[in-house]
mmCIF file of C-alpha atoms in Angstrom:
data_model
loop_
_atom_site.group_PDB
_atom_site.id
_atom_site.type_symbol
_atom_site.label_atom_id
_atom_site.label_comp_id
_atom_site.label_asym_id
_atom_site.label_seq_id
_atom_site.Cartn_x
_atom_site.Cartn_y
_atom_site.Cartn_z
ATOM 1 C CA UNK J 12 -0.462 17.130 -36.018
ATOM 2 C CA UNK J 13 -3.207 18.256 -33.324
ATOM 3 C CA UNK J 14 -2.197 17.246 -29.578
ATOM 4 C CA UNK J 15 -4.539 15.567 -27.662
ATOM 5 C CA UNK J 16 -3.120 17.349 -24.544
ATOM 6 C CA UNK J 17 -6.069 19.470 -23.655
ATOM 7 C CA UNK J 18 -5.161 21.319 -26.526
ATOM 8 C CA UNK J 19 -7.914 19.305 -29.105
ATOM 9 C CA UNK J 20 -11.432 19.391 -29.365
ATOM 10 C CA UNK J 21 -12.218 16.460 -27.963
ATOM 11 C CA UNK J 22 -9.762 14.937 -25.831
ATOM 12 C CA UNK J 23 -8.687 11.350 -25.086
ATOM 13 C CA UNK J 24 -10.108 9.567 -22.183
ATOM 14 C CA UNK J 25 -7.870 8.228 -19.228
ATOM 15 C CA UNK J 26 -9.107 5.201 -16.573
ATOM 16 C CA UNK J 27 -7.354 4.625 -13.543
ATOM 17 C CA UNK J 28 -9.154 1.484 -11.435
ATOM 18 C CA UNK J 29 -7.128 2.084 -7.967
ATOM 19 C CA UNK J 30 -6.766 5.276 -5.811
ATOM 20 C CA UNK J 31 -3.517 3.897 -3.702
ATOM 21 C CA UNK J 32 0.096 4.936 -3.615
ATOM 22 C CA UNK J 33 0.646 4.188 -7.623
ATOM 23 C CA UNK J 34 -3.230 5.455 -8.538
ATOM 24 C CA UNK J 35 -3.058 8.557 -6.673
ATOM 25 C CA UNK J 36 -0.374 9.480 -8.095
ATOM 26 C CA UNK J 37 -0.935 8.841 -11.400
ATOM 27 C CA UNK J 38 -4.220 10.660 -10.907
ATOM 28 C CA UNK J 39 -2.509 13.892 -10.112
ATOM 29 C CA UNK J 40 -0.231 13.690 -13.073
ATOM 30 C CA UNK J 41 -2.735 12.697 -15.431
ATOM 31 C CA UNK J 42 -5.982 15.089 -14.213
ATOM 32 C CA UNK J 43 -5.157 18.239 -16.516
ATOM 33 C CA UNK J 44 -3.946 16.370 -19.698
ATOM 34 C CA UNK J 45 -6.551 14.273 -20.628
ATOM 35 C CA UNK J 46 -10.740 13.429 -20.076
ATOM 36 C CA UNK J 47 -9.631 11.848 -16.395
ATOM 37 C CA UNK J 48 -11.338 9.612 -14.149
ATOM 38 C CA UNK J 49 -9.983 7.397 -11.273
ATOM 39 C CA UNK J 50 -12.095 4.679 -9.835
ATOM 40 C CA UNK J 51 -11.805 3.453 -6.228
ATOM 41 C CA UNK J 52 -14.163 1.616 -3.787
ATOM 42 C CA UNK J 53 -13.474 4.510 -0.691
ATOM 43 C CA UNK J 54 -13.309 8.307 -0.690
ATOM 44 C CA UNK J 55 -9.801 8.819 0.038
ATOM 45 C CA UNK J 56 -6.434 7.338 -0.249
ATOM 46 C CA UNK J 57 -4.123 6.098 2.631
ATOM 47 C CA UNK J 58 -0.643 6.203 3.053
ATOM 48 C CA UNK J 59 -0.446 2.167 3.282
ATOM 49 C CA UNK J 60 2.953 2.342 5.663
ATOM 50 C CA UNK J 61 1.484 4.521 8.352
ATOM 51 C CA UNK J 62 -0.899 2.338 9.474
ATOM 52 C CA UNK J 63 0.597 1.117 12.333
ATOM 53 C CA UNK J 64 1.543 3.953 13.919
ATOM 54 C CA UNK J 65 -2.028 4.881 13.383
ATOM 55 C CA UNK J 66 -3.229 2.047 15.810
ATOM 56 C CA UNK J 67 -1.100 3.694 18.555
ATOM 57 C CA UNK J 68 -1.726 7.677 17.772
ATOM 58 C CA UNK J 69 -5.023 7.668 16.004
ATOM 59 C CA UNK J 70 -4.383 11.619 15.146
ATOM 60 C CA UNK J 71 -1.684 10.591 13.061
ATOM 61 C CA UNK J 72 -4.030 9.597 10.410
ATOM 62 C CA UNK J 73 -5.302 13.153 9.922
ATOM 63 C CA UNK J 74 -2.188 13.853 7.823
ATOM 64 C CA UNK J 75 -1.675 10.252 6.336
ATOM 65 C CA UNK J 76 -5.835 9.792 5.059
ATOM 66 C CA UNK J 77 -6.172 12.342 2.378
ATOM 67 C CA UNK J 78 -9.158 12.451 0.633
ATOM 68 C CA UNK J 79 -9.171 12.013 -3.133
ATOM 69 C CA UNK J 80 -11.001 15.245 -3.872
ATOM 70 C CA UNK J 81 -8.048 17.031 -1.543
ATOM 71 C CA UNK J 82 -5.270 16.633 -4.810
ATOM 72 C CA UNK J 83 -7.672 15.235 -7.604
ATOM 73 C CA UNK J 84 -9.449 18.586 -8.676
ATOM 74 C CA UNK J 85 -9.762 18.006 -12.352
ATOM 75 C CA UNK J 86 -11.165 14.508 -12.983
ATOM 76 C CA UNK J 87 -13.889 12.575 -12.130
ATOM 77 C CA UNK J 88 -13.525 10.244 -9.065
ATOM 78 C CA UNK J 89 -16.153 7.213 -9.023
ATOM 79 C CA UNK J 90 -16.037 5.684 -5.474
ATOM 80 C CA UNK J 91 -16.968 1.820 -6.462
ATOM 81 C CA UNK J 92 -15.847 -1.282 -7.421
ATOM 82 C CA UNK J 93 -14.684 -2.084 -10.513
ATOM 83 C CA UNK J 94 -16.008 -6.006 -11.322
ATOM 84 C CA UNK J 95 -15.232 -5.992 -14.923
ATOM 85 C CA UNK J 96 -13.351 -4.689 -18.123
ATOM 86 C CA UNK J 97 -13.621 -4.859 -21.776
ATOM 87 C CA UNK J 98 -11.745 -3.782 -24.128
ATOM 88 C CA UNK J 99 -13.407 -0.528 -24.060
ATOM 89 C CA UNK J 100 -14.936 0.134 -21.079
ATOM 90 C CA UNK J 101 -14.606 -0.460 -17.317
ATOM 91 C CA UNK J 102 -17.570 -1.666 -15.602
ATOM 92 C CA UNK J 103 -18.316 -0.991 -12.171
ATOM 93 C CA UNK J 104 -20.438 -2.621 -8.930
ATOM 94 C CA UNK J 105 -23.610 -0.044 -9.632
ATOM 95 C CA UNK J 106 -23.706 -0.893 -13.074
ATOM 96 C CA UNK J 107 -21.900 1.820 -14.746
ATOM 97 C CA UNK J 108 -19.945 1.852 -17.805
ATOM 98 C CA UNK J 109 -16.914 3.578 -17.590
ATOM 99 C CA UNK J 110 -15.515 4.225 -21.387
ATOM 100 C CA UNK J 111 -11.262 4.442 -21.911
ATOM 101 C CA UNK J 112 -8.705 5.095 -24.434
ATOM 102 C CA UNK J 113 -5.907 4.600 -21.964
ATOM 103 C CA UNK J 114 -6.604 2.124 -18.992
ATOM 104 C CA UNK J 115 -4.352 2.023 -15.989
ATOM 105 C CA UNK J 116 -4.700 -1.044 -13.333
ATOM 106 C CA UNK J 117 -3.480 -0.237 -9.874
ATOM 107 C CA UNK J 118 -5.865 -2.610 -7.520
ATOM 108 C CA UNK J 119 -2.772 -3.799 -5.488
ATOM 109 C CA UNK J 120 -3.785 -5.648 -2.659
ATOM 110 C CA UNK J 121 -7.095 -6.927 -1.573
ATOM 111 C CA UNK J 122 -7.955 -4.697 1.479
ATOM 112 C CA UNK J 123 -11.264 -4.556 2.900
ATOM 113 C CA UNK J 124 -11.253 -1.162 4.428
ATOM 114 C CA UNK J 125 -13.967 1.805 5.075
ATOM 115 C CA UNK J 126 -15.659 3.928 2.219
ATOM 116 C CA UNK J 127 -14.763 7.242 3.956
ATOM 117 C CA UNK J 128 -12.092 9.087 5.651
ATOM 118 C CA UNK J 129 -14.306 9.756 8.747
ATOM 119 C CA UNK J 130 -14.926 6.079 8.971
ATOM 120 C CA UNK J 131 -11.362 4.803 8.709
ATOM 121 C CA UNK J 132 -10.395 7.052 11.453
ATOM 122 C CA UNK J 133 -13.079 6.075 13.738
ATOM 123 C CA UNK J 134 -11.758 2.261 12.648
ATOM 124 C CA UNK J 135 -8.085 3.496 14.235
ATOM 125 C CA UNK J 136 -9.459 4.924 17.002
ATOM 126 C CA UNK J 137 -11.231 1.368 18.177
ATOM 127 C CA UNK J 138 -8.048 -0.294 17.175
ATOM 128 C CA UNK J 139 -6.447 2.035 19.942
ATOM 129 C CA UNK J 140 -9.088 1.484 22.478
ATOM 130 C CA UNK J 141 -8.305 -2.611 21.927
ATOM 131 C CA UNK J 142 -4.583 -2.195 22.300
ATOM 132 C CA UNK J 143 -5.324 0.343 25.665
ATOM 133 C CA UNK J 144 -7.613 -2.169 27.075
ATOM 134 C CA UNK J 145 -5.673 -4.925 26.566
ATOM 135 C CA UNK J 146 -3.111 -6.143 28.880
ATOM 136 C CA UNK J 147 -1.186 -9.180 26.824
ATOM 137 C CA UNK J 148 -1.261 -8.598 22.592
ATOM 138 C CA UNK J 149 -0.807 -11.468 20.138
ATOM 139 C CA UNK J 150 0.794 -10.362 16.714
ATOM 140 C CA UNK J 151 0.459 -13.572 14.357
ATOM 141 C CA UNK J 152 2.924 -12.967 11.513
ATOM 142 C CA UNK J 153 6.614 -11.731 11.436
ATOM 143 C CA UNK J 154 6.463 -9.374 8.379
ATOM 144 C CA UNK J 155 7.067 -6.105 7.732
ATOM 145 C CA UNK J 156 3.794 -5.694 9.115
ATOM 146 C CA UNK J 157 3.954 -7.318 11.827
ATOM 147 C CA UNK J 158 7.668 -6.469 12.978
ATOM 148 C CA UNK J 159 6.639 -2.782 12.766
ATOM 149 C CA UNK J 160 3.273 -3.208 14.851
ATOM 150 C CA UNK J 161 5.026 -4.965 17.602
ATOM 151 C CA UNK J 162 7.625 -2.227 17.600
ATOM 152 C CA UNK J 163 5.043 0.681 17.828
ATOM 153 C CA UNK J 164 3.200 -1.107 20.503
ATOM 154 C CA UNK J 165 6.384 -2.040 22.551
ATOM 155 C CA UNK J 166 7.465 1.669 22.657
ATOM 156 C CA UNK J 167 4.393 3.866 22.891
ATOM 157 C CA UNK J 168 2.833 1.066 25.537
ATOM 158 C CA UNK J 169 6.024 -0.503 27.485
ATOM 159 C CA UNK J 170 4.050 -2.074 30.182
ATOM 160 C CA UNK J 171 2.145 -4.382 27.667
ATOM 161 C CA UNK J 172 2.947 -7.813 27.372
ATOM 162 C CA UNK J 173 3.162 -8.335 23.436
ATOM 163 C CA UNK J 174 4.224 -11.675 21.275
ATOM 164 C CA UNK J 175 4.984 -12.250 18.111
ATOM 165 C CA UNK J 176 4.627 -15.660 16.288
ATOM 166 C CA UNK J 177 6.097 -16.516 12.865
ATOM 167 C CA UNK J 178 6.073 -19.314 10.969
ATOM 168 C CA UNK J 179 9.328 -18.959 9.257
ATOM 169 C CA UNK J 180 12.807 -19.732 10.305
ATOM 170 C CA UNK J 181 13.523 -15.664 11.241
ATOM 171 C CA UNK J 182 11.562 -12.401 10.976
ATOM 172 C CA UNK J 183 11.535 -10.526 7.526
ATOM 173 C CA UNK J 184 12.166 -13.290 5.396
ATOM 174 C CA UNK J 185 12.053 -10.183 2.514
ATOM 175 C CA UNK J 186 15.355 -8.757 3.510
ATOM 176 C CA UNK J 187 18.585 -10.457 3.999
ATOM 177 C CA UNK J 188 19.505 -12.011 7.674
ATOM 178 C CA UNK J 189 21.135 -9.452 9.016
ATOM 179 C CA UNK J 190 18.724 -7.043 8.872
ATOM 180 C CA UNK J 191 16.423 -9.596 10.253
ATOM 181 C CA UNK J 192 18.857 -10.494 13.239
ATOM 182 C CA UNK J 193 18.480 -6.435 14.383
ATOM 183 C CA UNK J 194 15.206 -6.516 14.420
ATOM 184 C CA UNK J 195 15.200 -9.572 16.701
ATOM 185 C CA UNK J 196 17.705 -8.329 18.677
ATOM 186 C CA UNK J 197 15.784 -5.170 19.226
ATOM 187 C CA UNK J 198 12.197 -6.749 19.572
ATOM 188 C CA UNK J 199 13.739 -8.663 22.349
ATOM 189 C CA UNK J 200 15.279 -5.653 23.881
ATOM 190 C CA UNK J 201 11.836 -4.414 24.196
ATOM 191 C CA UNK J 202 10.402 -7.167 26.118
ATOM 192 C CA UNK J 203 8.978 -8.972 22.819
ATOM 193 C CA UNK J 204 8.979 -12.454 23.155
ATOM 194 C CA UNK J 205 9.147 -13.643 19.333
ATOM 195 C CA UNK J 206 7.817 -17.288 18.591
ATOM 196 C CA UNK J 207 9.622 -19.043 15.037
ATOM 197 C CA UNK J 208 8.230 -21.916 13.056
ATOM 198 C CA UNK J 209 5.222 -21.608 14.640
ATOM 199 C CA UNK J 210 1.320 -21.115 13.231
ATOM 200 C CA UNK J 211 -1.485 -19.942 14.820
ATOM 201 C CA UNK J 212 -5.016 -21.317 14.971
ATOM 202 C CA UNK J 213 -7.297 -18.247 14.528
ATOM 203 C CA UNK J 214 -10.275 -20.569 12.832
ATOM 204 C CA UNK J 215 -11.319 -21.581 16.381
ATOM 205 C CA UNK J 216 -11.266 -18.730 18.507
ATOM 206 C CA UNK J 217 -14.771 -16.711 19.559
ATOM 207 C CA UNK J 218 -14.674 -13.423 20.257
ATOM 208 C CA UNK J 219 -13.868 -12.611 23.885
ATOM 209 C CA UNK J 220 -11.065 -15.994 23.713
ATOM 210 C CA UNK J 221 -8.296 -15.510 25.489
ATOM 211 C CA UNK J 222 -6.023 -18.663 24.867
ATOM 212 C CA UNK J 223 -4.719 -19.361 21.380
ATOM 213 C CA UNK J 224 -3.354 -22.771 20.344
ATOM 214 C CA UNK J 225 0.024 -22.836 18.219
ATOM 215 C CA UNK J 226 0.859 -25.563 15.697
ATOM 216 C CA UNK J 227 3.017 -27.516 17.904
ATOM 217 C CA UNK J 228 0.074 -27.456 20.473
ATOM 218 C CA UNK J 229 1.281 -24.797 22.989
ATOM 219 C CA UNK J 230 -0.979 -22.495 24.566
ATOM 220 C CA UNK J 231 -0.864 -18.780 24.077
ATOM 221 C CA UNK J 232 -2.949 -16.604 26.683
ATOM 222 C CA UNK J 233 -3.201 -12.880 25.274
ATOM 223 C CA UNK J 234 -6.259 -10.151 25.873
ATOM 224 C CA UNK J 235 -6.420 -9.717 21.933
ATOM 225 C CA UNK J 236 -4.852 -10.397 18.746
ATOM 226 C CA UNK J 237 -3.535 -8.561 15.435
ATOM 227 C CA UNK J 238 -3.412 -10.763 12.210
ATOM 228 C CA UNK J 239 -0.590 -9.145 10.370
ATOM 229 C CA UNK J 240 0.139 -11.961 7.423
ATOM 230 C CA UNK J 241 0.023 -10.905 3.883
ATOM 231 C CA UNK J 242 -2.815 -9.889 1.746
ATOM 232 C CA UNK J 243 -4.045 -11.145 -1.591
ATOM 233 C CA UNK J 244 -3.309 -9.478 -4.919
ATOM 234 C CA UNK J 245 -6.001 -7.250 -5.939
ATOM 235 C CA UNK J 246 -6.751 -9.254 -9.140
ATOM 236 C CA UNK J 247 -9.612 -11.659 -8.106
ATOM 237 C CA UNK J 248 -11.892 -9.279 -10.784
ATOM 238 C CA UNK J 249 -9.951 -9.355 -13.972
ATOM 239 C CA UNK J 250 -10.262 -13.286 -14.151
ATOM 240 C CA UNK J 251 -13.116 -12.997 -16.356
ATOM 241 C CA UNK J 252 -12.158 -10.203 -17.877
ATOM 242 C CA UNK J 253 -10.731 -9.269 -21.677
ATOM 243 C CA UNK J 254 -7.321 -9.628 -19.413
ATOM 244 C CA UNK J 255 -7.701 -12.666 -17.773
ATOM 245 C CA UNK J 256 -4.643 -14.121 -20.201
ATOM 246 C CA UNK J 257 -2.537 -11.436 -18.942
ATOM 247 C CA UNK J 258 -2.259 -12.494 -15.396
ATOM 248 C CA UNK J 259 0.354 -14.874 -14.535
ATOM 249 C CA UNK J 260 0.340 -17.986 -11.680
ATOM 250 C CA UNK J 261 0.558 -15.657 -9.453
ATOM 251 C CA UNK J 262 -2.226 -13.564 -9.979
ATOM 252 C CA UNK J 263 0.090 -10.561 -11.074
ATOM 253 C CA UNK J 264 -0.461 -8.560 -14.492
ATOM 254 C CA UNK J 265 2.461 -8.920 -16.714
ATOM 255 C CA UNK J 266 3.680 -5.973 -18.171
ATOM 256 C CA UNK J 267 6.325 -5.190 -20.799
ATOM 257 C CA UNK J 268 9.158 -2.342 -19.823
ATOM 258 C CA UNK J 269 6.968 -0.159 -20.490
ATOM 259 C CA UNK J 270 4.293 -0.974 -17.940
ATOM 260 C CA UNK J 271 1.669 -1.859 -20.641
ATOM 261 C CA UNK J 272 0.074 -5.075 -19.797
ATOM 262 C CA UNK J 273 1.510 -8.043 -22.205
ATOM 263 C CA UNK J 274 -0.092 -7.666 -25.557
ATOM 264 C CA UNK J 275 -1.543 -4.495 -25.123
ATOM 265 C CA UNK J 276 -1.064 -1.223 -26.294
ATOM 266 C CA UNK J 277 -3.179 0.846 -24.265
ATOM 267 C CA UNK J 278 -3.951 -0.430 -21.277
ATOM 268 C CA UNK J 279 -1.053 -0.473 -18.314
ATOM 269 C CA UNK J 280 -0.263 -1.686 -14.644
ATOM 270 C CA UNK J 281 1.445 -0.377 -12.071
ATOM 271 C CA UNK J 282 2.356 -1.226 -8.022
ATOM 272 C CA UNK J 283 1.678 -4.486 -6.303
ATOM 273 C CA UNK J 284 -0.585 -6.041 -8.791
ATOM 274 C CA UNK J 285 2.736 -6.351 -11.672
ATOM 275 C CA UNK J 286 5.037 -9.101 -12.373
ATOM 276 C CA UNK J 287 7.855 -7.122 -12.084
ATOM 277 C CA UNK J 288 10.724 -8.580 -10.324
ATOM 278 C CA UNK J 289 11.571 -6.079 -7.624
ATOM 279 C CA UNK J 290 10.275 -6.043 -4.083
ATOM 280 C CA UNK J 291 6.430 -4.655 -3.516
ATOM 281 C CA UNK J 292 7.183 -1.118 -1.804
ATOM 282 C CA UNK J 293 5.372 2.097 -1.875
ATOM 283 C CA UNK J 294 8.386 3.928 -3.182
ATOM 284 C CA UNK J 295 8.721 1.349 -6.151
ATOM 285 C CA UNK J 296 4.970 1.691 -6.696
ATOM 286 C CA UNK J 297 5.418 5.553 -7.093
ATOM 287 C CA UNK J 298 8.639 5.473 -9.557
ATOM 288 C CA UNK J 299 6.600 2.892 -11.676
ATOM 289 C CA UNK J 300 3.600 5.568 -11.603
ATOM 290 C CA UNK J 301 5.831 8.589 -12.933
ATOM 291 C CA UNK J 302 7.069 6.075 -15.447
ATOM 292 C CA UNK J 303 3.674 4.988 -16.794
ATOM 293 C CA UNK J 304 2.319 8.723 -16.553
ATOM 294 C CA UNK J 305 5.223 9.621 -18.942
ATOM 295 C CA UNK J 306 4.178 6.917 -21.571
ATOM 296 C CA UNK J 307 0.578 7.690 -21.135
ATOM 297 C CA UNK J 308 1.565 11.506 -21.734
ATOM 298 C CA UNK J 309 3.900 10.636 -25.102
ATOM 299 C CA UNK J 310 0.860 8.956 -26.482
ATOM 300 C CA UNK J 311 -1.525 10.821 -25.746
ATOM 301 C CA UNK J 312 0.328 13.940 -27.690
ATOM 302 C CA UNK J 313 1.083 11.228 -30.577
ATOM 303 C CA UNK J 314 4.725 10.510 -29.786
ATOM 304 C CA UNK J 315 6.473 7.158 -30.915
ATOM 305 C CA UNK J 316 6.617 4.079 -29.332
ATOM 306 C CA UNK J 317 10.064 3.635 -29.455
ATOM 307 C CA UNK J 318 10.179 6.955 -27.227
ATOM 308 C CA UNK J 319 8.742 5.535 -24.514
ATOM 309 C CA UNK J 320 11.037 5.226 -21.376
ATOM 310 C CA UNK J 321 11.747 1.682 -19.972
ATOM 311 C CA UNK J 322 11.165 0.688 -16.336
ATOM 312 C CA UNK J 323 14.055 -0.597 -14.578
ATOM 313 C CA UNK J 324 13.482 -2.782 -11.751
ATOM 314 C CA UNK J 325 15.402 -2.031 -8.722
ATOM 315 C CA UNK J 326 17.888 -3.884 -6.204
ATOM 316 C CA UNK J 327 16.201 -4.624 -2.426
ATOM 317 C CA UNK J 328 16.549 -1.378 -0.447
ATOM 318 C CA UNK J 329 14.008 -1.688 2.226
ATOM 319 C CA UNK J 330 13.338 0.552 5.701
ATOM 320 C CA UNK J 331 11.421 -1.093 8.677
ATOM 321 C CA UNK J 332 10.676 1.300 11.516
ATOM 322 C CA UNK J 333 11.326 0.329 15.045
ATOM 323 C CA UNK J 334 8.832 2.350 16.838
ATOM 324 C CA UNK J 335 9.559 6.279 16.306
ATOM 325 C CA UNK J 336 13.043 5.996 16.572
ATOM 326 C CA UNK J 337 14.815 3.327 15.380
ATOM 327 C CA UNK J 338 14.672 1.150 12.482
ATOM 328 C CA UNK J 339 16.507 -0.999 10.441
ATOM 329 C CA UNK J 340 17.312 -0.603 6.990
ATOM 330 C CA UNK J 341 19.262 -2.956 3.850
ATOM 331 C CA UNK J 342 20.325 -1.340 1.269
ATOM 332 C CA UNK J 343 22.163 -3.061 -1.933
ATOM 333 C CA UNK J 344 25.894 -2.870 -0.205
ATOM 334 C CA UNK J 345 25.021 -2.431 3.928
ATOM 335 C CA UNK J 346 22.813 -3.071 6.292
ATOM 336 C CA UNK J 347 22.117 -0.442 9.379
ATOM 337 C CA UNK J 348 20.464 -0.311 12.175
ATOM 338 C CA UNK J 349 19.406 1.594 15.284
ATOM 339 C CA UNK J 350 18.971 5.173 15.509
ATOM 340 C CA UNK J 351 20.473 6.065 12.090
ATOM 341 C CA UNK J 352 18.087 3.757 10.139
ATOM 342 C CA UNK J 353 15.362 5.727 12.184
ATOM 343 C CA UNK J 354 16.093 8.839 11.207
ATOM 344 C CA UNK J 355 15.554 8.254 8.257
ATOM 345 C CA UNK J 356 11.692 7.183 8.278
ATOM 346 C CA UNK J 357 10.731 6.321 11.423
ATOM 347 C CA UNK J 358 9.632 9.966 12.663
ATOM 348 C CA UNK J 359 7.290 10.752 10.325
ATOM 349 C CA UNK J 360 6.762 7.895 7.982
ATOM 350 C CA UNK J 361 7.214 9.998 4.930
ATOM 351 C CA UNK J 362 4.190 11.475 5.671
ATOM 352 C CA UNK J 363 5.217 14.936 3.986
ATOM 353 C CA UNK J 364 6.743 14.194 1.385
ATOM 354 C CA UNK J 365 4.120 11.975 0.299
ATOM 355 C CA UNK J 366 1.832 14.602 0.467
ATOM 356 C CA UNK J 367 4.126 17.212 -0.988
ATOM 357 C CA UNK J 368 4.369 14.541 -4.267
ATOM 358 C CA UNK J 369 0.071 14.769 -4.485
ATOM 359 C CA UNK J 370 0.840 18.723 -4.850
ATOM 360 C CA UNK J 371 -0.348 19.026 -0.995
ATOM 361 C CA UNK J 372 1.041 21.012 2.079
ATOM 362 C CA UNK J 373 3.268 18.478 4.517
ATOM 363 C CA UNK J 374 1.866 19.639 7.093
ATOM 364 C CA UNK J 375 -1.920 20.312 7.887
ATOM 365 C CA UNK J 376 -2.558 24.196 8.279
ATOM 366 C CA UNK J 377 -4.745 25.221 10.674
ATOM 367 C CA UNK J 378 -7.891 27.456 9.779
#
């Protein structure tokens, strides 16, 4: 039997739609083994839980932006939109048609951010310049997201006046309530005041406004705001598509163990955008990207079906960082917090190692 692992004379093509923390990755396993291409509407890919810290040390994101072409050297990278799919093709915003044997869809979340790394940078540096101006910060939303941005704020700019409103009944509704109880206590140790059951009216406000109104009709005064609520699954495009069947009422792909989407044999999913009934990390994203590289691998060199390995979804074990040194973390039989839980992210985010998984150096070296 001839391999189609580079090995043949003409060799199977591969189609990843989605350069983030499950795309990227798959595009550096997949780039030497097959005709490779990975589609994605900007230039680079982002480490998506570095963000914040970002928005307080712009520099930051020197490391944590790495351009596609930096770890993708052996495939072809289209920098678009992909609005449509067939069972044969992807098509793109510009028009083109994007053939596929294998088809891997990694869209995630809906996230309207720059085409270029230069671009997203200068983005975090005017985030910075808000937060630096700004006396009194509004953080609507009680997330991961917006737990995290309060605590980076709160530490790197003490003298800011910074509040956090929630609608729901405690922070981090995610994770169990003791891991959400330490992050209140600490917020609060910080000077956060932290609003519950409470929505804010951002549908009213100019630019310039100062005073923000809250569902019960209180009155917020703050110099700016951050909305840090979640974002839509990145599936809005396959609803017309040869998949459409294969979402669920969610929005979410559903996919076998395997990570082939339902009914399918060569097309698979991976991160945020899957039904899979874990919690939506980075982390998970990446083991589910290994996974679904090592089934697109066995088939690609003609190996059986019933070789492929089987996904398993994992128990909640989740890390928020509390500015650069403390955190608190839930894992399946404890929950920590403090300085421990820090240590283990909250320095440098996982920057390096990220990088060290996309075959890069952990550090940038200087010329």
């Amino acid at each position: 039997m001839e391999l189609s692992l580079g090995m043949g004379r003409e060799r199977k093509k591969v189609v990843v739609v989605g350069g983030g923390v499950a795309g990227s990755l798959l595009a550096k396993s997949l780039q030497f083994v097959a005709d490779f291409t990975l589609i994605d509407e900007k230039e680079y890919f982002e480490i998506p839980w570095t963000s914040l810290r970002t928005m307080v040390e712009p520099t930051f994101g020197e490391r944590s932006i790495i351009n596609h072409r930096d770890y993708l050297t052996n495939g072809q990278l289209i920098t678009s939109r992909a609005i449509n799919v067939t069972d044969t093709e992807v098509l793109t915003a510009e028009g083109r048609l994007i053939p596929y044997d294998y088809l891997v869809i990694a869209t995630g979340h809906s996230d309207r951010v720059p085409k270029t790394k230069t671009a997203r940078l200068n983005q975090f540096q005017e985030e910075n310049q808000k937060i630096r101006s700004a006396n009194s910060i509004l953080i609507v939303g009680g997330g991961p997201t917006g737990v995290e941005l309060a605590g980076e704020i709160s530490v790197d700019f003490p003298d800011k006046k910074v509040t956090l409103v929630h609608t729901g009944t405690r922070l981090l509704e995610f994770v169990g309530p003791k891991a959400a109880d330490k992050a209140l206590k600490w917020l609060k140790s910080r000077k956060v005041e932290v609003i519950l059951e409470r929505s804010v009216d951002l549908d009213n406000i100019s630019d310039g406004c100062k005073t923000y109104k809250t569902s019960e009709g209180e009155t917020l005064t703050a110099d700016c705001h951050f909305l840090c609520t979640g974002k839509r699954v990145g599936s809005a495009w396959l609803k017309e598509t040869v998949l459409k069947n294969c979402l669920d009422v969610n929005g979410r792909l559903m996919v076998d163990a395997n990570l082939r989407v339902k009914g399918r044999k060569n097309t698979f999913a991976v991160g945020d955008i899957t039904n899979i009934a874990e919690i939506k990390q980075g982390y998970l994203a990446q083991k589910q990207a290994l996974v679904a590289a090592k089934n697109i691998k066995l088939s690609l060199a003609g190996g059986r079906e019933s070789k492929m390995e089987a996904y398993e979804p994992h128990a909640i074990m989740a890390i928020v960082t509390l500015g650069r040194k403390h955190g608190v973390a839930q894992f399946p039989i404890t929950t920590i917090g403090g300085r421990i839980a820090g240590l283990i992210k909250s320095e440098d985010l996982f920057v390096g190692k990220t990088r060290k998984k996309l075959g890069l150096e952990p550090h940038i070296l200087e010329d």
